[in-house]
Coordinates of C-alpha atoms in Angstrom, one line a residue:
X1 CA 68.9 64.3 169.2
X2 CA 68.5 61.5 171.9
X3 CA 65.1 62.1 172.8
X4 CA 63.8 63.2 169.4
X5 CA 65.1 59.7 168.3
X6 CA 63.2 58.2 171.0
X7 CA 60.2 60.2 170.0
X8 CA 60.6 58.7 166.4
X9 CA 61.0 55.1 167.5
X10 CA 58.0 55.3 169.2
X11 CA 55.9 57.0 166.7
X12 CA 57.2 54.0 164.3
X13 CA 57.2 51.5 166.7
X14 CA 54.2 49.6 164.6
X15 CA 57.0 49.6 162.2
X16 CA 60.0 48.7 164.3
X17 CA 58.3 45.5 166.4
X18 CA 58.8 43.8 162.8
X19 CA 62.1 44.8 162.7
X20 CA 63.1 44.0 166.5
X21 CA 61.3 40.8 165.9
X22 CA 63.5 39.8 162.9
X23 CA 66.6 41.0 164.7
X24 CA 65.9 38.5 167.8
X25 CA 65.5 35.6 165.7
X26 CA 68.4 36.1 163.0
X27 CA 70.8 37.1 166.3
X28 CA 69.6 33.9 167.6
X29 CA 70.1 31.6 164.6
X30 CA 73.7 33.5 163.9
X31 CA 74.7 32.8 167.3
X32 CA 73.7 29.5 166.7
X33 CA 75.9 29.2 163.6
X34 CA 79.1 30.8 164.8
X35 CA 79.0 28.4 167.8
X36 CA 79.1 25.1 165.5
X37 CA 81.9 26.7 163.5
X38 CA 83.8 27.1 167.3
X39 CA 83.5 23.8 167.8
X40 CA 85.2 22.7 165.5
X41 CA 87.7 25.9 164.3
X42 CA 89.0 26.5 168.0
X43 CA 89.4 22.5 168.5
X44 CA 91.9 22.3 165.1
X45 CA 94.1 24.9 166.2
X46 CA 94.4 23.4 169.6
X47 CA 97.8 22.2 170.2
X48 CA 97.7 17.6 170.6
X49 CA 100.3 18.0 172.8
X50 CA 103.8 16.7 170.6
X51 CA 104.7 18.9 167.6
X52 CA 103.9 16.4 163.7
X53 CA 105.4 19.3 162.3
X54 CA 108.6 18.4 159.8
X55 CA 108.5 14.5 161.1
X56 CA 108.1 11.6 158.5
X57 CA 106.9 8.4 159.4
X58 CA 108.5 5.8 158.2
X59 CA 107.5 1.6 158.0
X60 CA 109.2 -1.2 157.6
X61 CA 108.0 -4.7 156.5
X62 CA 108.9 -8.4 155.9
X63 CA 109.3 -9.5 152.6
X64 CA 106.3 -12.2 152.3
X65 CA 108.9 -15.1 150.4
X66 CA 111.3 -14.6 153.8
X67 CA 108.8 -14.4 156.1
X68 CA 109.6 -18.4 156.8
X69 CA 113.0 -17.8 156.8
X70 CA 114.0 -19.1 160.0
X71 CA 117.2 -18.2 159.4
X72 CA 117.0 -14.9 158.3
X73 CA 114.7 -13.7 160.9
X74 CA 117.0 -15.9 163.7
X75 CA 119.4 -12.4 162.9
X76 CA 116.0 -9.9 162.6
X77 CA 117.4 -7.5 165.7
X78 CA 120.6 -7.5 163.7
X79 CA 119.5 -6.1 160.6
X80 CA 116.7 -3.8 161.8
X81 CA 119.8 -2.3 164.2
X82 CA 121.7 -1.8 160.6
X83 CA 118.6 -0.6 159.0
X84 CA 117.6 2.2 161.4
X85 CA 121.4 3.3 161.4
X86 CA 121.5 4.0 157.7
X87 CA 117.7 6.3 158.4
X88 CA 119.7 8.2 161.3
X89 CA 122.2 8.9 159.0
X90 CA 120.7 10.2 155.7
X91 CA 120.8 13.3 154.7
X92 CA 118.5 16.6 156.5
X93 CA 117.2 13.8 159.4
X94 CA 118.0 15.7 162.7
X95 CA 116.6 13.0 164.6
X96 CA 115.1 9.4 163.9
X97 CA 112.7 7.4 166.9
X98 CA 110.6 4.5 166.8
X99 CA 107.1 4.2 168.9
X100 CA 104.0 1.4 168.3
X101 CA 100.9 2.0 170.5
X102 CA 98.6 4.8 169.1
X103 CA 99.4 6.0 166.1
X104 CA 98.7 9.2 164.9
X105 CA 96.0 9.7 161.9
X106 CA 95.7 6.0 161.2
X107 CA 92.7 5.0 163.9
X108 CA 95.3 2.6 165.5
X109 CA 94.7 3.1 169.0
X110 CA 96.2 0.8 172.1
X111 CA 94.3 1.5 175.2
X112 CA 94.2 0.2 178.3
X113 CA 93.3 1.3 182.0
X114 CA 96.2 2.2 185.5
X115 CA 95.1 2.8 188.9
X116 CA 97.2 4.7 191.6
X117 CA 98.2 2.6 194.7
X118 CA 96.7 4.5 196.8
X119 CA 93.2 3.4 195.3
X120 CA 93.1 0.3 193.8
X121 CA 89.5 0.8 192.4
X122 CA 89.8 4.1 190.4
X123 CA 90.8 2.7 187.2
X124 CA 91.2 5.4 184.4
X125 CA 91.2 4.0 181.0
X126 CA 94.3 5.8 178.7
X127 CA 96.3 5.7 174.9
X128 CA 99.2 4.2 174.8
X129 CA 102.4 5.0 173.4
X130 CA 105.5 2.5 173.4
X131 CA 108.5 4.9 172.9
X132 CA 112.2 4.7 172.1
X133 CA 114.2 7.6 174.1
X134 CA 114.7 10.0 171.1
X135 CA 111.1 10.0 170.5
X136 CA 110.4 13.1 172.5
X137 CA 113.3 14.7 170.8
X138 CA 111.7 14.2 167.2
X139 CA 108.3 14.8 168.7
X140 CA 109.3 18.3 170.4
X141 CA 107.4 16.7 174.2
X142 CA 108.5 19.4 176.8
X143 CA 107.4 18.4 179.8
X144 CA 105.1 20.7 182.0
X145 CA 106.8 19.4 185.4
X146 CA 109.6 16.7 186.0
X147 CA 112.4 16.0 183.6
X148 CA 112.9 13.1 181.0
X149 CA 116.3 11.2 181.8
X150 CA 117.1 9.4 178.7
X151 CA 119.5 6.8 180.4
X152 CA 116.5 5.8 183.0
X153 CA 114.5 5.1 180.0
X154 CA 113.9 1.4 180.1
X155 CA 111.6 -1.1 180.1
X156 CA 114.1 -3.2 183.1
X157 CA 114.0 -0.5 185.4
X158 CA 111.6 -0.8 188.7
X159 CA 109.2 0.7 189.2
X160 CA 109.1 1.1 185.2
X161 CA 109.3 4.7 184.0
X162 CA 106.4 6.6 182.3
X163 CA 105.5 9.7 181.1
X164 CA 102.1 11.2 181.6
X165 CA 99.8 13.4 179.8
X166 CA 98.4 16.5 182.1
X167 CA 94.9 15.0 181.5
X168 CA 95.7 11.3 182.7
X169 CA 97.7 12.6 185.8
X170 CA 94.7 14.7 186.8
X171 CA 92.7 11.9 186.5
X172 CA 94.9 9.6 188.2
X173 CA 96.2 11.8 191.5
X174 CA 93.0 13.9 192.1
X175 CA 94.9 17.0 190.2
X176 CA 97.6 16.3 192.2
X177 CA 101.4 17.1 190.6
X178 CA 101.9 13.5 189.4
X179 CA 105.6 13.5 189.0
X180 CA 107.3 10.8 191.7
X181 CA 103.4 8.9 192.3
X182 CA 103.1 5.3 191.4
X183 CA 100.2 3.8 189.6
X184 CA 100.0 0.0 188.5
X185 CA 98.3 -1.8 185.8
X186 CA 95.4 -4.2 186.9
X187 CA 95.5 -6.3 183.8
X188 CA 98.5 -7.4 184.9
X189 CA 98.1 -8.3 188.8
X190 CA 97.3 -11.8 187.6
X191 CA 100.5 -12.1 185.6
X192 CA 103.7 -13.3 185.7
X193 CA 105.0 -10.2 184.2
X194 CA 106.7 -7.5 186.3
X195 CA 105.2 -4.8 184.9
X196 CA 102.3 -4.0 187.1
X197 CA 104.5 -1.0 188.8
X198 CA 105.1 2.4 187.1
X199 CA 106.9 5.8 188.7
X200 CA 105.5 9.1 186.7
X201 CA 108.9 11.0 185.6
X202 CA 107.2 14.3 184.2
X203 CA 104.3 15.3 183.2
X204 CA 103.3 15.9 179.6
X205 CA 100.9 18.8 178.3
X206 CA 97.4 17.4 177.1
X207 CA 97.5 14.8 174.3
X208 CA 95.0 14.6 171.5
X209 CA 94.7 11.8 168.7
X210 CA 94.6 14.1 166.3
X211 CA 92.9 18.1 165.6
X212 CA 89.4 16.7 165.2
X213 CA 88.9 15.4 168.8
X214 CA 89.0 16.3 172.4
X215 CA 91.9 15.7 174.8
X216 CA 92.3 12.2 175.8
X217 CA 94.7 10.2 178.6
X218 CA 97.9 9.6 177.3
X219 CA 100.3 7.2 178.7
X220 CA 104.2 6.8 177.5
X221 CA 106.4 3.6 178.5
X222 CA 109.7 2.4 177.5
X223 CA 109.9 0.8 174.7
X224 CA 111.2 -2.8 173.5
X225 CA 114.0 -3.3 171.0
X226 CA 113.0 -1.9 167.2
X227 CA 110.6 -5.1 165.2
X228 CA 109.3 -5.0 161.9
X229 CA 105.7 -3.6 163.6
X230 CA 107.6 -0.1 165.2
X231 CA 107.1 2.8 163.1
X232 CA 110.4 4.8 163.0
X233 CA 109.9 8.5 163.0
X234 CA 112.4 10.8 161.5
X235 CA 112.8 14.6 162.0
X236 CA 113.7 16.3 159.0
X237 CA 115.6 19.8 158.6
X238 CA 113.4 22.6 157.3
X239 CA 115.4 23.1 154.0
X240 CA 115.4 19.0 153.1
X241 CA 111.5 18.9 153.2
X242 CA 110.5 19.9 149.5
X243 CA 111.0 16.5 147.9
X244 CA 112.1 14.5 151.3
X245 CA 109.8 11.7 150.6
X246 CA 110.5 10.8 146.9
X247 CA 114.2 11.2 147.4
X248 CA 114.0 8.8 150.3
X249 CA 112.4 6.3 148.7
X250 CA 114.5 6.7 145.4
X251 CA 118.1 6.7 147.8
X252 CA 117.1 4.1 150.6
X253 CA 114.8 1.6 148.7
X254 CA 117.6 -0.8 148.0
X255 CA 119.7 0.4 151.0
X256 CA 116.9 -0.5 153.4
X257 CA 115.9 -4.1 151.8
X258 CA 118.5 -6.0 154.2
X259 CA 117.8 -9.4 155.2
X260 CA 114.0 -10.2 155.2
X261 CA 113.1 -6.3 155.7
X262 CA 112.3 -3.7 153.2
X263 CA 111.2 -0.3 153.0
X264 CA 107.3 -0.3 152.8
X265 CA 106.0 3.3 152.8
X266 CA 107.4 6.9 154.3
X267 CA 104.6 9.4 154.5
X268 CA 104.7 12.8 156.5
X269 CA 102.2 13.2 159.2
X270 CA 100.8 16.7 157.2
X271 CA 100.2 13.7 154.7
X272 CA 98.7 11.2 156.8
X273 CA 96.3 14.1 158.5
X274 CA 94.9 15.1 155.2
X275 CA 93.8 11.3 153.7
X276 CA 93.0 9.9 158.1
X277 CA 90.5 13.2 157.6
X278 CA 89.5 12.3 154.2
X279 CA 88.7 8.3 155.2
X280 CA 87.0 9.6 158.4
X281 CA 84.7 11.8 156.3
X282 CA 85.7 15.0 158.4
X283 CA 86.4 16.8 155.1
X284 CA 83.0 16.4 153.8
X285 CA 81.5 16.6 156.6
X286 CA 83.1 20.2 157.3
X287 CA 82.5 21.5 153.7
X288 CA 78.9 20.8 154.3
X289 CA 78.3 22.3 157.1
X290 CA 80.1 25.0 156.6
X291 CA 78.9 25.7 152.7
X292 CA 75.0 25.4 154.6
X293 CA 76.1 28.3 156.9
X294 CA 77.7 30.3 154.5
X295 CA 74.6 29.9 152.8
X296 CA 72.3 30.8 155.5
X297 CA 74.9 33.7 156.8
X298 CA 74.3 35.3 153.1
X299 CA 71.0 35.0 153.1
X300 CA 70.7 37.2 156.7
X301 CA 73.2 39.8 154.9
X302 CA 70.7 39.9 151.8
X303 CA 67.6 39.9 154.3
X304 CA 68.9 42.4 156.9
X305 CA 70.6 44.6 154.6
X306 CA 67.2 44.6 152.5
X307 CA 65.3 45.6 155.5
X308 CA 67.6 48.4 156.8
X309 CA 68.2 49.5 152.7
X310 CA 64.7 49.9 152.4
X311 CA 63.8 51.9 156.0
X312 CA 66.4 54.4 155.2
X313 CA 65.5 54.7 151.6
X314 CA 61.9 55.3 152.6
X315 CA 63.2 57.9 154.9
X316 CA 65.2 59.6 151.8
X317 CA 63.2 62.8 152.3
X318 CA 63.2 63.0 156.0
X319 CA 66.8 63.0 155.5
X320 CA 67.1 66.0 153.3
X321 CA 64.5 67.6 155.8
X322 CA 67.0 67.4 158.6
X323 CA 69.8 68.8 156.3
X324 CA 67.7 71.9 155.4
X325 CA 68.1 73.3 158.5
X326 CA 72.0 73.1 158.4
X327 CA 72.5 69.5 159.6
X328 CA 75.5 68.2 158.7
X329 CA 75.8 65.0 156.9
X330 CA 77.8 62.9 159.5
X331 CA 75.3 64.2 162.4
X332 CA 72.3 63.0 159.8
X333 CA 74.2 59.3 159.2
X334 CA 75.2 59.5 162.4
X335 CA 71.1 60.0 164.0
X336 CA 69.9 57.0 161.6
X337 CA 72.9 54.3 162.7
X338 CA 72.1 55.0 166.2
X339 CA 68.2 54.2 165.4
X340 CA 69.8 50.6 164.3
X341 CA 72.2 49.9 166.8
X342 CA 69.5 50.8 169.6
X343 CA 67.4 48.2 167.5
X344 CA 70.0 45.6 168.0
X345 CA 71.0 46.3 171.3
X346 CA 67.1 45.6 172.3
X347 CA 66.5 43.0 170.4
X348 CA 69.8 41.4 172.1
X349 CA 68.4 40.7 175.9
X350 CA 65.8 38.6 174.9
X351 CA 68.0 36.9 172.3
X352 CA 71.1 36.5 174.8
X353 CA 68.3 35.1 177.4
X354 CA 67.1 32.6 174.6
X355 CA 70.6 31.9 174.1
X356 CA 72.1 31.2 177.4
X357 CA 68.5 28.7 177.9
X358 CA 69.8 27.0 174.8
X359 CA 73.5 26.2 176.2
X360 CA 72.2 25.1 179.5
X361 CA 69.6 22.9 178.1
X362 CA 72.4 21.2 175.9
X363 CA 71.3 22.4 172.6
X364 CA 74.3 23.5 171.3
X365 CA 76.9 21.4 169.5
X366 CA 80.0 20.9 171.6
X367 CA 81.4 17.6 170.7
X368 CA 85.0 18.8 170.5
X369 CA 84.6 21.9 172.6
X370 CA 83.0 22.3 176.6
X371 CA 80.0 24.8 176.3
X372 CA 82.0 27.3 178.7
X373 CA 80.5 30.6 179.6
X374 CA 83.5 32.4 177.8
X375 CA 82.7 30.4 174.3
X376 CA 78.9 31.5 174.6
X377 CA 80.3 35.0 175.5
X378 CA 83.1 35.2 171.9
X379 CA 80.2 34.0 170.2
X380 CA 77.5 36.0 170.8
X381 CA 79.7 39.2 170.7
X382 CA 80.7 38.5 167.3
X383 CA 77.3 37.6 166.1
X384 CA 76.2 41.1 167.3
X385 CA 79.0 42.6 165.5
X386 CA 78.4 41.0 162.3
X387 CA 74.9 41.8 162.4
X388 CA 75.7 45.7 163.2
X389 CA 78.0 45.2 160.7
X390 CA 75.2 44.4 157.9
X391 CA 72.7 46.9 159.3
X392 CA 75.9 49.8 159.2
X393 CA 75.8 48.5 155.5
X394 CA 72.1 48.8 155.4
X395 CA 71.8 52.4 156.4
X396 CA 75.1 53.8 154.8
X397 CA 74.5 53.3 150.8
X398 CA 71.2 54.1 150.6
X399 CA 71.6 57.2 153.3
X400 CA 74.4 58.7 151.5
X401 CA 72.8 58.8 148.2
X402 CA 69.4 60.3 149.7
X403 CA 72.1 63.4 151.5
X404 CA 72.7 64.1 148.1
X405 CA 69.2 65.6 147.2
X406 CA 69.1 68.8 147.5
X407 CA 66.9 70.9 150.4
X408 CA 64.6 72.2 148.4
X409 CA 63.3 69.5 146.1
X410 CA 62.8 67.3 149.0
X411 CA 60.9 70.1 150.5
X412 CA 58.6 70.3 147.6
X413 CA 58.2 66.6 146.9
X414 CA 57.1 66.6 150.7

């Protein structure tokens, strides 16, 4: 059967160089395709490194007729210290924190740059986090090597304690295990501030802003005592989320309005994801792209499975031929899917040559994502299926109603 198919490719090749054509080029384009959607697909479901999941944020501001209060604000540690008490306590929160610094799915970044001791000149530029001790609690940080001790955590110990993401301690120590080195912060060589020395206590996994970008340098210090400009986090028991926010804000509005402080807004971070994405544009900008290659995706299933419908239509009577002599109908279905899988598989070594020239001459869209060998592998492997997938679709309909004529009429039509 093998070499009479070759025979038969060859006897059509006239035919088939149209078709092998048209395979390279929609192989190429739905490679293409299916490597823009891994860019951004496999970077969402990336982990950022701390767990949103369940966890509220929650902010606090200054009434604007108090705000003068000299008073009043004299006594401000006081009643924030009252305040965040009465959040610890309220009902399904299994842990409460409060962090400033970079904030989650608001675009309010704090960055700045540390430098080892051991070189002075290689300055790498990180976020920064301000953290209470429960943070990594309600955040769900497990470090990847060291330990966090909670009653080291503070701003008055020397060198200061800090907490590193995998990608900043890399950076830092020359992939080195960063736990025990000390780094420094330059902007403050010229101070009279005492925090220009830092002792790495554990490293962190890889941090991220948010699903929509690629791993960044994270730093986490000690934070100062809570002010109006902390946002607390609370983590909130898996039966008390349906409704968590309204009943907060309906139980703790008054509760919370001590002194010159009220409640100003609880959100959860699912929340604040969806509108940051919104304001960003991300959600349009995904929709359209993604709407465009669905579009152009359908319009290669109509195409191929056109082309393939028709060759194996046309061959309707060859087909009944081959069953006259006994031929059975799977070895008949069989002999016409290998012709289009050898088709494929042909057309797929110049295609996987044009391919590979594309990534390594930085045409492919890896903004979120490194162009890595494995990727371009994943991606061209399921473009080949998809497009096997279409011609098996091709051939099948249109093959199984032509094994339904019978022997003898397609002999005499011949």
């Amino acid at each position: 059967m093998i070499k009479s198919l070759f025979r038969q490719m060859w006897n059509q090749r006239h035919a088939n160089v149209w078709v092998w054509v048209e395979l390279i080029v929609v192989l190429i384009l739905l490679w293409y395709s299916i490597d823009l959607v891994y860019n951004y697909e496999a970077a969402a479901r990336q982990t950022k490194g701390y767990d949103t999941e369940n966890v509220f944020d929650i902010q606090l501001n200054i009434k604007p007729a108090l705000q003068n209060d000299s008073v009043l604000m004299s006594h401000s540690a006081e009643y924030l210290e009252q305040i965040y008490h009465l959040i610890q306590q309220y009902q399904g929160v299994e842990e409460a924190c409060f962090y400033y610094g970079t904030i989650p799915y608001t675009g309010n970044n704090m960055y700045e740059g540390y430098a080892p001791h051991s070189d002075s000149t290689h300055v790498v530029g990180c976020f920064i986090r301000y953290v209470s001790p429960t943070y990594f609690k309600v955040f769900r940080l497990q470090p990847l090597s060291g330990s966090f001790e909670a009653e080291r955590w503070d701003k008055n110990e020397y060198p200061m304690p800090v907490l590193m993401s995998e990608t900043l301690s890399d950076s830092l120590f020359s992939g080195r295990n960063g736990v025990g080195e000390t780094c420094f912060n330059p902007y403050f060589l010229n101070s009279v501030q005492p925090e220009t020395n830092y002792k790495v206590m554990a490293v962190l996994p890889a941090h991220k802003t948010d699903e929509y970008e690629r791993y960044e340098p994270f730093i986490y210090l000690p934070s100062p005592p809570l002010t109006h400009w902390h946002h607390i986090a609370v983590r909130v028991a898996s039966n008390s989320i349906p409704g968590f926010t309204e009943h907060f804000m309906q139980d703790m509005q008054g509760k919370l309005s001590i002194g010159p402080y009220y409640l100003y807004d609880i959100n959860s971070y699912g929340d604040m994801k969806e509108a940051f994405d919104i304001e960003q544009g991300t959600v349009n900008y995904l929709n359209t792209t993604y709407a465009v290659i669905l579009f152009f995706v359908f319009n290669i299933f109509l195409g191929m499975l056109g082309t393939f419908w028709f060759r194996t239509r046309k061959n309707r009577s060859e087909i009944a031929l081959r069953m006259a002599p006994g031929c059975s109908r799977m070895n008949v279905f069989g002999y016409y899917v290998l012709e289009g899988i050898l088709l494929l598989v042909s057309a797929a070594i110049p295609a996987v040559f044009v391919c590979a020239n594309m990534q390594m001459a930085d045409l492919t869209v890896h903004t979120l994502m490194e162009p890595a060998w494995g990727r371009f592998l994943l991606c061209f492997v399921s473009a080949m299926l998809l497009l096997g997938i279409i011609i098996l679709l091709g051939i099948y309909f249109p093959a199984r109603k032509a094994m339904g004529i019978e022997p003898a009429d397609a002999l005499h039509n011949e």
